[in-house]
Amino acid sequence: MKTPAIQAAPVPSATLSEFIATFAIIVAAIVGLLLFDTALATVDVRQRKIYAAREFAAGQALITKGGIEPGIEHLRAASTLDADNSTYGVGLAQAILADDRPADAEQMLLPLLERDPNDGAANLAMARVLEKQGRIEEAKSYYHRAIYGVWPRGADKNRTVARFELIDLLARTNAKQELLSELLPMQDDSTNDAAARKRIAHLFVVAGSPSRAVTIYRDVLRKDSRDADAYVGLAEAALSLGDF
């Protein structure tokens, strides 16, 4: 007796429209998961930046009160949480320098300067580190980079700080020709800050150009004829000229 043949079950098949619909659902699910993951990552980055800002503020407050070591830990946390913010890295390096560890501060600044060689704040911090180490010629170079580097909008006063720090360094090291070169662009500064003008005038005397100092002192005295310091400075400049 013959065994009846068993027919194979039909292979399931899908129409083109069903395939497209299924594929679209899969793609939508993948895109949805990616968007969700991106949203979570964005929230995480935002939170990390908020925490970093808090840590940085706490560190600065502690350092202002003399708590350098605990302040450094807060600044280190801020720099770790938001490594893209060079302000935190520079602040940490400057705190470490204040803790009398210039070599460690230098190591903190090197990657920041590799990432952005024109960062004004990082260059100024490096100049201070190198000056602390007695590497004067290198320090001069970084001061110049700070003066002509990139600073945030509204931070132009930092260029002036960098220039005056360089000028003071040149005066201390008796680099008269270089000092004169840095002072000349400031000679015709029309600022109303009499103290700054008198400081520049005194430095012209130090640089061996007392005649320029006389001009500045007389300009200060025209604006305030009772400025005793300006009279003393003018006398100093006159003596340097041999005008007894």
Short mmCIF file of N, CA and C in Angstrom, two decimals, residues 124-227:
data_model
loop_
_atom_site.label_atom_id
_atom_site.label_comp_id
_atom_site.label_asym_id
_atom_site.label_seq_id
_atom_site.Cartn_x
_atom_site.Cartn_y
_atom_site.Cartn_z
N LEU A 124 49.73 83.85 28.33
CA LEU A 124 50.12 84.68 29.47
C LEU A 124 50.49 83.81 30.66
N ALA A 125 49.70 82.77 30.91
CA ALA A 125 50.01 81.86 32.02
C ALA A 125 51.36 81.17 31.79
N MET A 126 51.62 80.76 30.56
CA MET A 126 52.91 80.11 30.26
C MET A 126 54.07 81.09 30.45
N ALA A 127 53.88 82.34 30.06
CA ALA A 127 54.92 83.35 30.24
C ALA A 127 55.27 83.48 31.73
N ARG A 128 54.25 83.49 32.58
CA ARG A 128 54.48 83.59 34.02
C ARG A 128 55.21 82.37 34.55
N VAL A 129 54.85 81.20 34.04
CA VAL A 129 55.52 79.96 34.46
C VAL A 129 57.00 80.01 34.09
N LEU A 130 57.29 80.39 32.85
CA LEU A 130 58.67 80.42 32.38
C LEU A 130 59.49 81.48 33.12
N GLU A 131 58.86 82.62 33.41
CA GLU A 131 59.56 83.65 34.18
C GLU A 131 59.90 83.13 35.57
N LYS A 132 58.96 82.40 36.18
CA LYS A 132 59.20 81.82 37.50
C LYS A 132 60.36 80.84 37.46
N GLN A 133 60.53 80.15 36.34
CA GLN A 133 61.62 79.18 36.20
C GLN A 133 62.93 79.83 35.78
N GLY A 134 62.90 81.14 35.55
CA GLY A 134 64.11 81.84 35.14
C GLY A 134 64.42 81.72 33.66
N ARG A 135 63.47 81.24 32.88
CA ARG A 135 63.66 81.08 31.43
C ARG A 135 63.17 82.36 30.74
N ILE A 136 63.96 83.41 30.90
CA ILE A 136 63.53 84.77 30.57
C ILE A 136 63.24 84.94 29.08
N GLU A 137 64.14 84.48 28.22
CA GLU A 137 63.93 84.68 26.78
C GLU A 137 62.67 83.98 26.30
N GLU A 138 62.42 82.77 26.80
CA GLU A 138 61.19 82.07 26.43
C GLU A 138 59.97 82.81 26.97
N ALA A 139 60.10 83.33 28.18
CA ALA A 139 58.99 84.07 28.79
C ALA A 139 58.62 85.29 27.94
N LYS A 140 59.63 85.99 27.43
CA LYS A 140 59.38 87.16 26.58
C LYS A 140 58.55 86.77 25.37
N SER A 141 58.91 85.65 24.77
CA SER A 141 58.19 85.18 23.57
C SER A 141 56.72 84.93 23.88
N TYR A 142 56.45 84.29 24.99
CA TYR A 142 55.06 83.99 25.35
C TYR A 142 54.29 85.24 25.76
N TYR A 143 54.99 86.21 26.34
CA TYR A 143 54.32 87.49 26.65
C TYR A 143 53.87 88.16 25.35
N HIS A 144 54.72 88.12 24.34
CA HIS A 144 54.33 88.71 23.05
C HIS A 144 53.14 87.97 22.45
N ARG A 145 53.14 86.65 22.57
CA ARG A 145 52.00 85.87 22.05
C ARG A 145 50.73 86.22 22.80
N ALA A 146 50.85 86.49 24.09
CA ALA A 146 49.67 86.87 24.88
C ALA A 146 49.15 88.24 24.46
N ILE A 147 50.08 89.16 24.21
CA ILE A 147 49.69 90.53 23.82
C ILE A 147 48.95 90.52 22.48
N TYR A 148 49.44 89.73 21.55
CA TYR A 148 48.85 89.71 20.21
C TYR A 148 47.96 88.48 19.96
N GLY A 149 47.68 87.74 21.01
CA GLY A 149 46.86 86.54 20.88
C GLY A 149 45.37 86.84 20.87
N VAL A 150 44.59 85.78 20.96
CA VAL A 150 43.13 85.88 20.92
C VAL A 150 42.59 85.86 22.34
N TRP A 151 41.77 86.88 22.64
CA TRP A 151 41.11 86.98 23.94
C TRP A 151 39.61 87.08 23.73
N PRO A 152 38.82 86.68 24.72
CA PRO A 152 37.37 86.84 24.60
C PRO A 152 37.00 88.31 24.44
N ARG A 153 35.87 88.56 23.84
CA ARG A 153 35.40 89.94 23.68
C ARG A 153 35.26 90.61 25.05
N GLY A 154 35.75 91.84 25.14
CA GLY A 154 35.67 92.58 26.40
C GLY A 154 36.85 92.33 27.32
N ALA A 155 37.84 91.55 26.86
CA ALA A 155 38.98 91.22 27.72
C ALA A 155 40.24 91.96 27.27
N ASP A 156 40.08 93.10 26.63
CA ASP A 156 41.24 93.83 26.11
C ASP A 156 42.19 94.27 27.23
N LYS A 157 41.65 94.48 28.43
CA LYS A 157 42.51 94.89 29.54
C LYS A 157 43.58 93.84 29.82
N ASN A 158 43.30 92.59 29.46
CA ASN A 158 44.29 91.53 29.68
C ASN A 158 45.51 91.71 28.79
N ARG A 159 45.31 92.28 27.61
CA ARG A 159 46.46 92.59 26.76
C ARG A 159 47.36 93.61 27.45
N THR A 160 46.72 94.60 28.08
CA THR A 160 47.48 95.62 28.80
C THR A 160 48.23 95.01 29.97
N VAL A 161 47.56 94.10 30.68
CA VAL A 161 48.22 93.40 31.80
C VAL A 161 49.45 92.66 31.30
N ALA A 162 49.29 91.94 30.19
CA ALA A 162 50.41 91.19 29.62
C ALA A 162 51.54 92.12 29.21
N ARG A 163 51.18 93.25 28.59
CA ARG A 163 52.22 94.19 28.14
C ARG A 163 52.99 94.77 29.33
N PHE A 164 52.26 95.15 30.39
CA PHE A 164 52.94 95.73 31.55
C PHE A 164 53.79 94.69 32.27
N GLU A 165 53.34 93.43 32.30
CA GLU A 165 54.16 92.39 32.93
C GLU A 165 55.45 92.20 32.14
N LEU A 166 55.34 92.23 30.81
CA LEU A 166 56.54 92.13 29.98
C LEU A 166 57.46 93.33 30.21
N ILE A 167 56.87 94.51 30.26
CA ILE A 167 57.65 95.73 30.48
C ILE A 167 58.39 95.67 31.82
N ASP A 168 57.69 95.21 32.87
CA ASP A 168 58.33 95.10 34.18
C ASP A 168 59.48 94.09 34.14
N LEU A 169 59.28 92.99 33.40
CA LEU A 169 60.33 91.98 33.26
C LEU A 169 61.55 92.59 32.57
N LEU A 170 61.32 93.35 31.51
CA LEU A 170 62.43 93.97 30.77
C LEU A 170 63.15 94.99 31.63
N ALA A 171 62.39 95.72 32.45
CA ALA A 171 63.02 96.71 33.34
C ALA A 171 63.88 96.02 34.39
N ARG A 172 63.37 94.91 34.95
CA ARG A 172 64.12 94.19 35.99
C ARG A 172 65.40 93.56 35.44
N THR A 173 65.36 93.16 34.19
CA THR A 173 66.53 92.51 33.58
C THR A 173 67.42 93.50 32.83
N ASN A 174 67.10 94.79 32.95
CA ASN A 174 67.91 95.86 32.35
C ASN A 174 68.01 95.73 30.83
N ALA A 175 66.95 95.24 30.20
CA ALA A 175 66.92 95.12 28.74
C ALA A 175 66.37 96.43 28.16
N LYS A 176 67.19 97.45 28.17
CA LYS A 176 66.73 98.81 27.88
C LYS A 176 66.19 98.97 26.45
N GLN A 177 66.89 98.39 25.48
CA GLN A 177 66.45 98.57 24.10
C GLN A 177 65.10 97.91 23.87
N GLU A 178 64.93 96.69 24.39
CA GLU A 178 63.65 96.00 24.27
C GLU A 178 62.57 96.75 25.03
N LEU A 179 62.93 97.27 26.19
CA LEU A 179 61.97 98.03 27.00
C LEU A 179 61.48 99.26 26.24
N LEU A 180 62.41 99.97 25.62
CA LEU A 180 62.03 101.15 24.84
C LEU A 180 61.10 100.78 23.69
N SER A 181 61.36 99.65 23.05
CA SER A 181 60.52 99.20 21.94
C SER A 181 59.09 98.93 22.39
N GLU A 182 58.93 98.39 23.61
CA GLU A 182 57.60 98.10 24.13
C GLU A 182 56.90 99.36 24.59
N LEU A 183 57.67 100.36 25.03
CA LEU A 183 57.08 101.59 25.56
C LEU A 183 56.63 102.55 24.46
N LEU A 184 57.34 102.56 23.35
CA LEU A 184 57.05 103.54 22.29
C LEU A 184 55.58 103.51 21.83
N PRO A 185 54.96 102.33 21.63
CA PRO A 185 53.55 102.35 21.21
C PRO A 185 52.62 102.94 22.27
N MET A 186 53.11 103.05 23.51
CA MET A 186 52.27 103.54 24.60
C MET A 186 52.50 105.01 24.89
N GLN A 187 53.47 105.61 24.19
CA GLN A 187 53.83 106.99 24.49
C GLN A 187 52.68 107.95 24.28
N ASP A 188 51.93 107.75 23.20
CA ASP A 188 50.85 108.68 22.86
C ASP A 188 49.50 108.18 23.35
N ASP A 189 49.53 107.27 24.32
CA ASP A 189 48.28 106.76 24.89
C ASP A 189 47.52 107.93 25.51
N SER A 190 46.28 108.12 25.06
CA SER A 190 45.48 109.27 25.52
C SER A 190 44.63 108.93 26.74
N THR A 191 44.95 107.84 27.45
CA THR A 191 44.15 107.46 28.61
C THR A 191 44.15 108.54 29.67
N ASN A 192 43.07 108.62 30.41
CA ASN A 192 42.97 109.59 31.50
C ASN A 192 43.49 109.03 32.81
N ASP A 193 44.04 107.83 32.77
CA ASP A 193 44.58 107.20 33.98
C ASP A 193 45.95 107.80 34.26
N ALA A 194 45.99 108.79 35.17
CA ALA A 194 47.24 109.49 35.45
C ALA A 194 48.29 108.56 36.03
N ALA A 195 47.86 107.60 36.85
CA ALA A 195 48.82 106.67 37.45
C ALA A 195 49.53 105.85 36.38
N ALA A 196 48.77 105.38 35.38
CA ALA A 196 49.36 104.60 34.30
C ALA A 196 50.32 105.46 33.48
N ARG A 197 49.94 106.71 33.23
CA ARG A 197 50.79 107.60 32.45
C ARG A 197 52.10 107.87 33.19
N LYS A 198 52.02 108.08 34.50
CA LYS A 198 53.25 108.33 35.28
C LYS A 198 54.12 107.09 35.33
N ARG A 199 53.49 105.93 35.38
CA ARG A 199 54.26 104.69 35.37
C ARG A 199 55.03 104.53 34.07
N ILE A 200 54.36 104.85 32.95
CA ILE A 200 55.01 104.77 31.64
C ILE A 200 56.16 105.76 31.56
N ALA A 201 55.92 106.96 32.08
CA ALA A 201 56.97 107.99 32.05
C ALA A 201 58.20 107.54 32.84
N HIS A 202 57.97 106.99 34.02
CA HIS A 202 59.10 106.50 34.83
C HIS A 202 59.88 105.42 34.08
N LEU A 203 59.16 104.54 33.40
CA LEU A 203 59.81 103.47 32.67
C LEU A 203 60.62 104.00 31.48
N PHE A 204 60.18 105.11 30.90
CA PHE A 204 60.98 105.74 29.84
C PHE A 204 62.32 106.20 30.41
N VAL A 205 62.32 106.70 31.64
CA VAL A 205 63.59 107.09 32.28
C VAL A 205 64.47 105.87 32.45
N VAL A 206 63.86 104.77 32.94
CA VAL A 206 64.60 103.52 33.13
C VAL A 206 65.18 103.02 31.80
N ALA A 207 64.41 103.21 30.72
CA ALA A 207 64.83 102.74 29.39
C ALA A 207 65.87 103.65 28.75
N GLY A 208 66.20 104.74 29.43
CA GLY A 208 67.22 105.64 28.90
C GLY A 208 66.69 106.69 27.95
N SER A 209 65.39 106.99 28.05
CA SER A 209 64.78 108.01 27.19
C SER A 209 64.02 109.02 28.04
N PRO A 210 64.74 109.78 28.89
CA PRO A 210 64.08 110.72 29.81
C PRO A 210 63.33 111.85 29.11
N SER A 211 63.74 112.20 27.89
CA SER A 211 63.06 113.30 27.20
C SER A 211 61.60 112.95 26.93
N ARG A 212 61.33 111.70 26.60
CA ARG A 212 59.95 111.25 26.40
C ARG A 212 59.19 111.28 27.73
N ALA A 213 59.90 110.94 28.81
CA ALA A 213 59.27 110.98 30.13
C ALA A 213 58.86 112.41 30.48
N VAL A 214 59.71 113.39 30.15
CA VAL A 214 59.40 114.79 30.43
C VAL A 214 58.10 115.20 29.74
N THR A 215 57.95 114.79 28.49
CA THR A 215 56.74 115.13 27.73
C THR A 215 55.50 114.58 28.42
N ILE A 216 55.58 113.35 28.88
CA ILE A 216 54.41 112.73 29.52
C ILE A 216 54.11 113.40 30.85
N TYR A 217 55.15 113.63 31.66
CA TYR A 217 54.93 114.26 32.96
C TYR A 217 54.31 115.65 32.81
N ARG A 218 54.79 116.41 31.84
CA ARG A 218 54.23 117.75 31.63
C ARG A 218 52.78 117.68 31.20
N ASP A 219 52.43 116.66 30.39
CA ASP A 219 51.04 116.48 29.99
C ASP A 219 50.16 116.16 31.21
N VAL A 220 50.69 115.33 32.11
CA VAL A 220 49.95 115.00 33.34
C VAL A 220 49.74 116.26 34.18
N LEU A 221 50.77 117.08 34.28
CA LEU A 221 50.69 118.29 35.10
C LEU A 221 49.77 119.34 34.48
N ARG A 222 49.64 119.34 33.17
CA ARG A 222 48.69 120.26 32.54
C ARG A 222 47.26 119.92 32.95
N LYS A 223 47.01 118.65 33.19
CA LYS A 223 45.67 118.22 33.59
C LYS A 223 45.45 118.36 35.09
N ASP A 224 46.55 118.28 35.86
CA ASP A 224 46.44 118.43 37.31
C ASP A 224 47.74 119.02 37.82
N SER A 225 47.74 120.32 37.99
CA SER A 225 48.96 121.03 38.38
C SER A 225 49.37 120.77 39.82
N ARG A 226 48.54 120.04 40.57
CA ARG A 226 48.87 119.76 41.98
C ARG A 226 49.35 118.33 42.18
N ASP A 227 49.65 117.62 41.11
CA ASP A 227 50.09 116.22 41.20
C ASP A 227 51.55 116.18 41.64
#
